[in-house]
C-alpha cells in the first residue's frame, strides 16, 4: 500500500491503493490461468511449445507471487502498525474473509462437476474422478478440506493461512523478530522433513497437500510483516526516478534466470526448488520477480497508466473473485481442448481467449461494485 504520511494541513491523509501491487497481482493471475490450462494440455501430451510465461524461464510460478502480495496486503490493509488494530478486530475480518473463500471454493467445486462428468480425461486429470467414482459420500472429503481437485488446492492453503494469521499477528505485535524466527524455523523444519505436511490433498502420490501450509506460511507471513511496516512504500520513495535502484533486482533476476536455464544447458539440477515445500531457490526467484517488476513500475510511473497495465490492475484489484473465475475458465478451456479441438493452435487460442474473458469479468465486476446501491 502506498500513501503519503501527512496532508498539507498536517492531518492524516487517506491512503490510496498502490497500483503496482494490483498490476503485479493481475499479471500473476493471468499467468496462473495460462499455467492451469497448460497443466491440462501437457498431461494430454500436447505437441508444441507452451504459451510463454515467466514460469518457462524461472524457478518459481505465479503462485508464489500471489501469496507474497496477498500476505503483504493483509498486513498493510488490516494490521498496519500506525493503526495498530485490536487482535480481535483483525481476527474477525480475516475469519470473515476465510469463510467467504470457503463458500467460493465450494461453489467453484460444484460448478465444475458437469464438465468433469462429460469428459473422462478431464475428470482424471483434475482428480474429479475420485469424487465421481466414490459417489456423494466423498463430497465430505472435500468439505473437510481432505481432498481437493486440481487448481483448487491453492485456495485451501490460502484459507489455512488466512485462518491462522491472527496467531502470527499476536507474535508480530509482541516481538517482530521472534515472530519471523518462528516462521522461518517452521518453514525450515517442514522443508527438511517431507512427511511434515497435511494428509490429503490430491488423491495420488503421497496423499499430502500440494502446497504445504507449514512451508508456504513463510512467504505469506513474511510478506504480512512487511505490509504491517509498509516496506514497499519505503522502497517506492527511494526507487522512484532513481535508476540505481534497478541494478540489484536486475542482477538478481538475471542471475537466477541464467542459473535456471543452465540446468538444461549443462545437464544438472539446482537443489532446494521444491514447489510443495517452496524451496529457498523458489522463494528467491519469486522475490526477484516482484522486486524487478515493481521497481520498473516505480522507476517509470507512467507505465502504470498504460492500458495493458490498467487492465492488469483491474484483474488484480479483486483477486479472490478473479482467481475463482480463472479456475473456471481454465477448466472450460481444458474441456474444449480435450473434447473438441486438441491441437497446438487451439491451445494458444484458448489461452488468449481465457485471458480476455478474465479481463472482461474483472471490468464487469468493478463496474458492478461501483454502481451497486450502498449498504
CSV table of C-alpha atoms in Angstrom, one decimal:
chain,number,residue,atom,x,y,z
A,1,UNK,CA,0.0,0.0,0.0
A,2,UNK,CA,1.2,3.5,-0.8
A,3,UNK,CA,0.2,6.6,1.0
A,4,UNK,CA,1.6,10.0,1.9
A,5,UNK,CA,2.4,10.4,5.6
A,6,UNK,CA,0.5,13.6,6.1
A,7,UNK,CA,-1.7,16.0,4.3
A,8,UNK,CA,-0.7,19.7,3.7
A,9,UNK,CA,-2.6,20.7,6.7
A,10,UNK,CA,-0.7,18.3,8.9
A,11,UNK,CA,-3.5,15.8,9.4
A,12,UNK,CA,-3.5,12.2,8.3
A,13,UNK,CA,-4.1,11.7,4.6
A,14,UNK,CA,-6.2,8.8,3.4
A,15,UNK,CA,-4.2,6.0,1.8
A,16,UNK,CA,-4.5,5.1,-1.8
A,17,UNK,CA,-4.0,1.6,-3.2
A,18,UNK,CA,-0.6,1.1,-4.8
A,19,UNK,CA,-1.3,0.3,-8.4
A,20,UNK,CA,1.9,-1.6,-8.8
A,21,UNK,CA,0.7,-4.2,-6.3
A,22,UNK,CA,-2.6,-4.7,-8.3
A,23,UNK,CA,-0.7,-4.7,-11.6
A,24,UNK,CA,1.7,-7.4,-10.4
A,25,UNK,CA,-1.1,-9.4,-8.8
A,26,UNK,CA,-3.1,-9.2,-12.1
A,27,UNK,CA,-0.1,-10.4,-14.0
A,28,UNK,CA,0.2,-13.3,-11.6
A,29,UNK,CA,-3.5,-14.2,-12.1
A,30,UNK,CA,-3.1,-14.1,-15.8
A,31,UNK,CA,-0.1,-16.4,-15.6
A,32,UNK,CA,-1.9,-18.8,-13.2
A,33,UNK,CA,-4.8,-19.0,-15.7
A,34,UNK,CA,-2.5,-19.9,-18.6
A,35,UNK,CA,-0.4,-22.3,-16.5
A,36,UNK,CA,-3.6,-24.1,-15.3
A,37,UNK,CA,-4.7,-24.6,-19.0
A,38,UNK,CA,-1.2,-25.8,-19.8
A,39,UNK,CA,-1.5,-28.3,-16.9
A,40,UNK,CA,-4.3,-30.0,-18.8
A,41,UNK,CA,-2.8,-29.9,-22.3
A,42,UNK,CA,0.7,-31.0,-21.2
A,43,UNK,CA,-0.6,-34.0,-19.4
A,44,UNK,CA,-2.6,-34.9,-22.5
A,45,UNK,CA,0.8,-34.9,-24.4
A,46,UNK,CA,0.2,-31.8,-26.5
A,47,UNK,CA,2.8,-31.3,-29.2
A,48,UNK,CA,4.3,-27.8,-29.4
A,49,UNK,CA,5.7,-25.1,-27.1
A,50,UNK,CA,3.9,-23.9,-24.0
A,51,UNK,CA,2.4,-20.4,-24.0
A,52,UNK,CA,5.3,-18.1,-23.0
A,53,UNK,CA,5.2,-17.1,-19.3
A,54,UNK,CA,7.9,-16.4,-16.8
A,55,UNK,CA,7.3,-19.9,-15.4
A,56,UNK,CA,9.1,-21.3,-18.5
A,57,UNK,CA,12.3,-19.5,-17.6
A,58,UNK,CA,12.4,-19.4,-13.8
A,59,UNK,CA,12.3,-21.5,-10.7
A,60,UNK,CA,9.0,-20.1,-9.3
A,61,UNK,CA,5.5,-20.0,-10.7
A,62,UNK,CA,2.9,-17.2,-10.3
A,63,UNK,CA,1.5,-18.9,-7.1
A,64,UNK,CA,4.5,-17.7,-5.1
A,65,UNK,CA,3.9,-14.1,-6.3
A,66,UNK,CA,0.2,-14.4,-5.5
A,67,UNK,CA,0.9,-15.5,-1.9
A,68,UNK,CA,3.6,-12.8,-1.4
A,69,UNK,CA,1.3,-10.0,-2.5
A,70,UNK,CA,-1.7,-11.3,-0.7
A,71,UNK,CA,0.2,-11.6,2.5
A,72,UNK,CA,1.6,-8.1,2.1
A,73,UNK,CA,-1.9,-6.6,1.6
A,74,UNK,CA,-3.2,-8.5,4.7
A,75,UNK,CA,-0.6,-6.7,6.8
A,76,UNK,CA,-0.9,-3.3,5.0
A,77,UNK,CA,-4.7,-3.2,5.0
A,78,UNK,CA,-5.7,-4.9,8.2
A,79,UNK,CA,-2.7,-4.8,10.5
A,80,UNK,CA,-0.7,-1.6,9.8
A,81,UNK,CA,1.5,-0.6,12.7
A,82,UNK,CA,0.4,3.0,12.7
A,83,UNK,CA,-3.2,2.0,13.1
A,84,UNK,CA,-2.5,-0.9,15.4
A,85,UNK,CA,-5.9,-2.6,15.3
A,86,UNK,CA,-7.1,-4.9,18.1
A,87,UNK,CA,-6.3,-8.6,17.5
A,88,UNK,CA,-10.0,-9.3,17.9
A,89,UNK,CA,-10.9,-6.9,15.1
A,90,UNK,CA,-8.1,-8.3,12.9
A,91,UNK,CA,-9.3,-11.8,13.6
A,92,UNK,CA,-12.9,-11.0,12.8
A,93,UNK,CA,-12.0,-9.5,9.4
A,94,UNK,CA,-9.8,-12.4,8.4
A,95,UNK,CA,-12.1,-15.1,9.5
A,96,UNK,CA,-15.0,-13.5,7.7
A,97,UNK,CA,-12.8,-13.5,4.6
A,98,UNK,CA,-11.8,-17.1,5.2
A,99,UNK,CA,-15.5,-18.0,5.4
A,100,UNK,CA,-16.2,-16.2,2.1
A,101,UNK,CA,-13.3,-18.0,0.5
A,102,UNK,CA,-14.7,-21.4,1.7
A,103,UNK,CA,-18.1,-20.6,0.2
A,104,UNK,CA,-16.5,-19.6,-3.1
A,105,UNK,CA,-14.4,-22.7,-3.1
A,106,UNK,CA,-17.4,-24.9,-2.6
A,107,UNK,CA,-19.4,-23.1,-5.3
A,108,UNK,CA,-16.5,-23.5,-7.7
A,109,UNK,CA,-16.2,-27.2,-6.9
A,110,UNK,CA,-19.9,-27.7,-7.7
A,111,UNK,CA,-19.9,-25.6,-10.9
A,112,UNK,CA,-17.1,-27.7,-12.4
A,113,UNK,CA,-18.7,-31.1,-11.8
A,114,UNK,CA,-20.7,-31.1,-15.1
A,115,UNK,CA,-17.5,-30.6,-17.1
A,116,UNK,CA,-15.9,-33.5,-15.3
A,117,UNK,CA,-18.9,-35.7,-15.8
A,118,UNK,CA,-18.8,-35.1,-19.6
A,119,UNK,CA,-15.1,-35.6,-20.0
A,120,UNK,CA,-13.4,-38.7,-18.6
A,121,UNK,CA,-10.0,-37.3,-19.4
A,122,UNK,CA,-10.7,-34.0,-17.7
A,123,UNK,CA,-12.1,-35.9,-14.7
A,124,UNK,CA,-8.9,-38.0,-14.5
A,125,UNK,CA,-6.5,-35.0,-14.9
A,126,UNK,CA,-8.4,-32.9,-12.4
A,127,UNK,CA,-8.9,-35.7,-9.8
A,128,UNK,CA,-12.7,-35.2,-10.0
A,129,UNK,CA,-12.7,-38.9,-10.9
A,130,UNK,CA,-12.1,-39.6,-7.2
A,131,UNK,CA,-15.5,-37.9,-6.4
A,132,UNK,CA,-17.3,-39.4,-9.4
A,133,UNK,CA,-16.2,-42.9,-8.6
A,134,UNK,CA,-16.6,-42.6,-4.9
A,135,UNK,CA,-20.1,-41.1,-5.1
A,136,UNK,CA,-21.8,-38.4,-3.0
A,137,UNK,CA,-20.2,-39.6,0.3
A,138,UNK,CA,-16.8,-38.4,-1.0
A,139,UNK,CA,-18.1,-34.8,-1.0
A,140,UNK,CA,-17.4,-34.9,2.7
A,141,UNK,CA,-13.7,-35.3,1.9
A,142,UNK,CA,-13.9,-32.0,0.0
A,143,UNK,CA,-15.9,-30.2,2.7
A,144,UNK,CA,-13.4,-31.0,5.4
A,145,UNK,CA,-10.5,-30.0,3.1
A,146,UNK,CA,-9.2,-33.5,2.9
A,147,UNK,CA,-9.2,-33.9,-0.9
A,148,UNK,CA,-9.0,-31.1,-3.4
A,149,UNK,CA,-9.3,-31.2,-7.2
A,150,UNK,CA,-6.7,-29.7,-9.5
A,151,UNK,CA,-6.4,-25.9,-9.2
A,152,UNK,CA,-8.5,-25.7,-6.0
A,153,UNK,CA,-5.6,-26.8,-3.7
A,154,UNK,CA,-4.1,-23.3,-3.7
A,155,UNK,CA,-7.4,-21.9,-2.3
A,156,UNK,CA,-7.3,-24.4,0.6
A,157,UNK,CA,-3.8,-23.4,1.6
A,158,UNK,CA,-4.7,-19.8,1.3
A,159,UNK,CA,-7.7,-20.4,3.6
A,160,UNK,CA,-5.5,-22.1,6.2
A,161,UNK,CA,-3.0,-19.2,6.1
A,162,UNK,CA,-5.8,-16.6,6.5
A,163,UNK,CA,-7.3,-18.5,9.3
A,164,UNK,CA,-4.0,-18.8,11.2
A,165,UNK,CA,-2.8,-15.3,10.5
A,166,UNK,CA,-4.1,-14.0,13.9
A,167,UNK,CA,-1.7,-16.3,15.7
A,168,UNK,CA,1.2,-14.8,13.7
A,169,UNK,CA,-0.2,-11.3,14.3
A,170,UNK,CA,0.0,-11.9,18.1
A,171,UNK,CA,3.7,-12.8,17.9
A,172,UNK,CA,4.3,-10.0,15.4
A,173,UNK,CA,2.8,-7.4,17.7
A,174,UNK,CA,4.7,-8.8,20.7
A,175,UNK,CA,8.1,-9.2,19.1
A,176,UNK,CA,8.6,-9.0,15.3
A,177,UNK,CA,12.0,-10.7,15.4
A,178,UNK,CA,10.6,-13.7,17.4
A,179,UNK,CA,7.6,-13.9,15.0
A,180,UNK,CA,9.9,-14.1,11.9
A,181,UNK,CA,12.2,-16.6,13.6
A,182,UNK,CA,9.4,-18.9,14.5
A,183,UNK,CA,8.0,-18.7,10.9
A,184,UNK,CA,11.5,-19.4,9.5
A,185,UNK,CA,12.0,-22.3,11.9
A,186,UNK,CA,8.7,-23.9,11.0
A,187,UNK,CA,9.5,-23.4,7.3
A,188,UNK,CA,12.9,-25.0,7.5
A,189,UNK,CA,11.6,-28.0,9.6
A,190,UNK,CA,8.8,-28.6,7.0
A,191,UNK,CA,11.3,-28.2,4.1
A,192,UNK,CA,13.7,-30.7,5.6
A,193,UNK,CA,11.1,-33.2,6.6
A,194,UNK,CA,8.7,-34.0,3.7
A,195,UNK,CA,6.4,-36.0,6.0
A,196,UNK,CA,5.5,-32.8,7.9
A,197,UNK,CA,2.6,-32.0,5.7
A,198,UNK,CA,-1.2,-32.2,5.9
A,199,UNK,CA,-2.7,-35.5,5.0
A,200,UNK,CA,-4.9,-35.5,1.9
A,201,UNK,CA,-4.6,-33.1,-1.0
A,202,UNK,CA,-4.6,-34.7,-4.4
A,203,UNK,CA,-5.7,-38.4,-4.3
A,204,UNK,CA,-2.4,-39.5,-5.9
A,205,UNK,CA,1.2,-39.8,-5.0
A,206,UNK,CA,2.0,-39.5,-1.3
A,207,UNK,CA,-1.5,-38.1,-0.4
A,208,UNK,CA,-0.2,-34.9,1.0
A,209,UNK,CA,-1.2,-31.3,0.2
A,210,UNK,CA,0.4,-29.9,-2.9
A,211,UNK,CA,1.0,-26.6,-1.1
A,212,UNK,CA,2.3,-27.4,2.3
A,213,UNK,CA,0.9,-24.7,4.7
A,214,UNK,CA,3.9,-25.2,7.1
A,215,UNK,CA,6.2,-24.2,4.3
A,216,UNK,CA,4.1,-21.6,2.4
A,217,UNK,CA,3.4,-19.7,5.6
A,218,UNK,CA,6.9,-18.2,5.4
A,219,UNK,CA,6.2,-16.2,2.2
A,220,UNK,CA,2.7,-15.2,3.4
A,221,UNK,CA,3.5,-14.3,6.9
A,222,UNK,CA,6.8,-12.7,6.0
A,223,UNK,CA,5.1,-10.5,3.5
A,224,UNK,CA,2.4,-9.8,6.1
A,225,UNK,CA,5.1,-8.5,8.4
A,226,UNK,CA,6.4,-6.3,5.5
A,227,UNK,CA,3.0,-5.0,4.9
A,228,UNK,CA,2.5,-4.1,8.6
A,229,UNK,CA,5.5,-1.8,8.4
A,230,UNK,CA,4.8,-0.6,4.8
A,231,UNK,CA,8.1,-1.8,3.4
A,232,UNK,CA,7.0,-1.3,-0.2
A,233,UNK,CA,6.0,2.3,0.4
A,234,UNK,CA,9.5,3.0,1.7
A,235,UNK,CA,11.2,1.3,-1.2
A,236,UNK,CA,9.0,3.1,-3.7
A,237,UNK,CA,10.0,6.5,-2.3
A,238,UNK,CA,13.7,5.6,-2.8
A,239,UNK,CA,13.3,3.9,-6.2
A,240,UNK,CA,11.0,6.4,-8.0
A,241,UNK,CA,13.1,8.0,-10.7
A,242,UNK,CA,16.4,6.5,-9.4
A,243,UNK,CA,17.8,4.0,-11.9
A,244,UNK,CA,20.4,2.9,-9.4
A,245,UNK,CA,17.7,1.0,-7.5
A,246,UNK,CA,17.1,-1.0,-10.7
A,247,UNK,CA,20.5,-2.6,-10.6
A,248,UNK,CA,20.1,-5.1,-7.7
A,249,UNK,CA,16.8,-6.6,-8.8
A,250,UNK,CA,18.0,-6.8,-12.4
A,251,UNK,CA,21.2,-8.6,-11.4
A,252,UNK,CA,19.3,-11.0,-9.0
A,253,UNK,CA,16.7,-11.8,-11.6
A,254,UNK,CA,19.2,-12.2,-14.4
A,255,UNK,CA,21.4,-14.4,-12.3
A,256,UNK,CA,18.6,-16.7,-11.2
A,257,UNK,CA,17.2,-16.9,-14.8
A,258,UNK,CA,20.6,-17.9,-16.2
A,259,UNK,CA,21.0,-20.5,-13.4
A,260,UNK,CA,17.6,-21.9,-14.3
A,261,UNK,CA,18.4,-22.2,-18.0
A,262,UNK,CA,21.9,-23.6,-17.3
A,263,UNK,CA,20.2,-26.7,-15.9
A,264,UNK,CA,19.2,-27.7,-19.4
A,265,UNK,CA,22.4,-26.4,-21.0
A,266,UNK,CA,24.8,-28.3,-18.8
A,267,UNK,CA,22.5,-31.2,-17.5
A,268,UNK,CA,22.4,-30.6,-13.8
A,269,UNK,CA,19.7,-29.8,-11.3
A,270,UNK,CA,19.7,-27.0,-8.7
A,271,UNK,CA,18.6,-28.2,-5.3
A,272,UNK,CA,16.0,-26.6,-3.0
A,273,UNK,CA,13.4,-25.8,-5.6
A,274,UNK,CA,10.5,-28.0,-4.4
A,275,UNK,CA,7.1,-26.5,-5.1
A,276,UNK,CA,5.3,-28.4,-2.4
A,277,UNK,CA,7.7,-27.2,0.3
A,278,UNK,CA,8.5,-24.0,-1.6
A,279,UNK,CA,12.3,-24.4,-1.6
A,280,UNK,CA,14.6,-21.4,-0.9
A,281,UNK,CA,15.5,-21.1,-4.5
A,282,UNK,CA,11.8,-20.7,-5.5
A,283,UNK,CA,11.4,-18.1,-2.8
A,284,UNK,CA,14.4,-16.1,-4.0
A,285,UNK,CA,13.2,-16.2,-7.6
A,286,UNK,CA,9.7,-15.1,-6.6
A,287,UNK,CA,11.1,-12.2,-4.6
A,288,UNK,CA,13.3,-11.2,-7.6
A,289,UNK,CA,10.3,-11.2,-9.9
A,290,UNK,CA,8.3,-9.0,-7.6
A,291,UNK,CA,11.3,-6.7,-6.9
A,292,UNK,CA,12.1,-6.2,-10.5
A,293,UNK,CA,8.6,-5.6,-11.9
A,294,UNK,CA,7.7,-3.2,-9.1
A,295,UNK,CA,11.0,-1.4,-9.4
A,296,UNK,CA,10.3,-0.8,-13.1
A,297,UNK,CA,6.8,0.5,-12.3
A,298,UNK,CA,8.2,2.8,-9.7
A,299,UNK,CA,11.1,4.0,-11.9
A,300,UNK,CA,8.7,4.9,-14.7
A,301,UNK,CA,5.3,5.6,-13.0
A,302,UNK,CA,3.7,6.5,-16.4
A,303,UNK,CA,3.9,2.8,-17.3
A,304,UNK,CA,1.2,2.2,-14.7
A,305,UNK,CA,-1.2,4.4,-16.8
A,306,UNK,CA,-0.8,2.3,-20.0
A,307,UNK,CA,-4.0,0.4,-21.0
A,308,UNK,CA,-2.5,-3.1,-20.5
A,309,UNK,CA,-1.2,-2.2,-17.1
A,310,UNK,CA,-4.5,-0.7,-16.1
A,311,UNK,CA,-6.3,-3.9,-17.2
A,312,UNK,CA,-3.9,-6.0,-15.1
A,313,UNK,CA,-4.6,-3.7,-12.1
A,314,UNK,CA,-8.4,-4.3,-12.6
A,315,UNK,CA,-7.8,-8.0,-12.6
A,316,UNK,CA,-5.6,-7.9,-9.6
A,317,UNK,CA,-7.7,-5.5,-7.5
A,318,UNK,CA,-10.4,-8.2,-6.8
A,319,UNK,CA,-8.1,-11.2,-6.7
A,320,UNK,CA,-10.5,-13.5,-4.9
A,321,UNK,CA,-13.2,-13.2,-7.4
A,322,UNK,CA,-10.9,-13.2,-10.4
A,323,UNK,CA,-9.0,-16.2,-9.2
A,324,UNK,CA,-12.2,-18.2,-8.9
A,325,UNK,CA,-13.2,-17.2,-12.4
A,326,UNK,CA,-9.8,-18.0,-13.7
A,327,UNK,CA,-10.1,-21.6,-12.4
A,328,UNK,CA,-13.5,-21.9,-14.1
A,329,UNK,CA,-12.0,-20.6,-17.4
A,330,UNK,CA,-9.1,-23.0,-17.1
A,331,UNK,CA,-11.4,-26.0,-16.8
A,332,UNK,CA,-13.6,-24.8,-19.6
A,333,UNK,CA,-10.6,-24.3,-21.8
A,334,UNK,CA,-9.3,-27.7,-20.8
A,335,UNK,CA,-12.6,-29.3,-21.6
A,336,UNK,CA,-12.8,-27.7,-25.1
A,337,UNK,CA,-9.2,-28.7,-25.9
A,338,UNK,CA,-9.6,-32.3,-24.8
A,339,UNK,CA,-13.0,-32.9,-26.3
A,340,UNK,CA,-13.3,-30.6,-29.3
A,341,UNK,CA,-10.0,-29.1,-30.5
A,342,UNK,CA,-6.9,-30.9,-29.3
A,343,UNK,CA,-4.1,-29.2,-31.2
A,344,UNK,CA,-1.5,-26.5,-30.5
A,345,UNK,CA,-3.3,-23.7,-32.3
A,346,UNK,CA,-6.4,-24.3,-30.2
A,347,UNK,CA,-4.2,-24.2,-27.1
A,348,UNK,CA,-2.9,-20.8,-28.0
A,349,UNK,CA,-6.3,-19.5,-28.9
A,350,UNK,CA,-7.9,-20.8,-25.7
A,351,UNK,CA,-5.1,-19.2,-23.6
A,352,UNK,CA,-5.7,-15.9,-25.2
A,353,UNK,CA,-9.5,-16.1,-25.0
A,354,UNK,CA,-9.4,-17.1,-21.4
A,355,UNK,CA,-7.2,-14.0,-20.5
A,356,UNK,CA,-9.6,-11.8,-22.5
A,357,UNK,CA,-12.6,-13.2,-20.7
A,358,UNK,CA,-10.9,-12.8,-17.3
A,359,UNK,CA,-10.3,-9.2,-18.1
A,360,UNK,CA,-14.0,-8.7,-19.2
A,361,UNK,CA,-15.2,-10.3,-16.0
A,362,UNK,CA,-12.8,-8.1,-13.9
A,363,UNK,CA,-14.1,-5.0,-15.6
A,364,UNK,CA,-17.7,-6.1,-15.2
A,365,UNK,CA,-17.2,-6.9,-11.5
A,366,UNK,CA,-15.5,-3.5,-11.0
A,367,UNK,CA,-18.5,-1.7,-12.7
A,368,UNK,CA,-21.0,-3.7,-10.6
A,369,UNK,CA,-19.2,-2.8,-7.4
A,370,UNK,CA,-19.1,0.9,-8.4
A,371,UNK,CA,-22.8,1.1,-9.3
A,372,UNK,CA,-24.5,-1.2,-6.7
A,373,UNK,CA,-26.5,0.5,-4.0
A,374,UNK,CA,-24.6,1.4,-0.8
A,375,UNK,CA,-25.2,-1.0,2.1
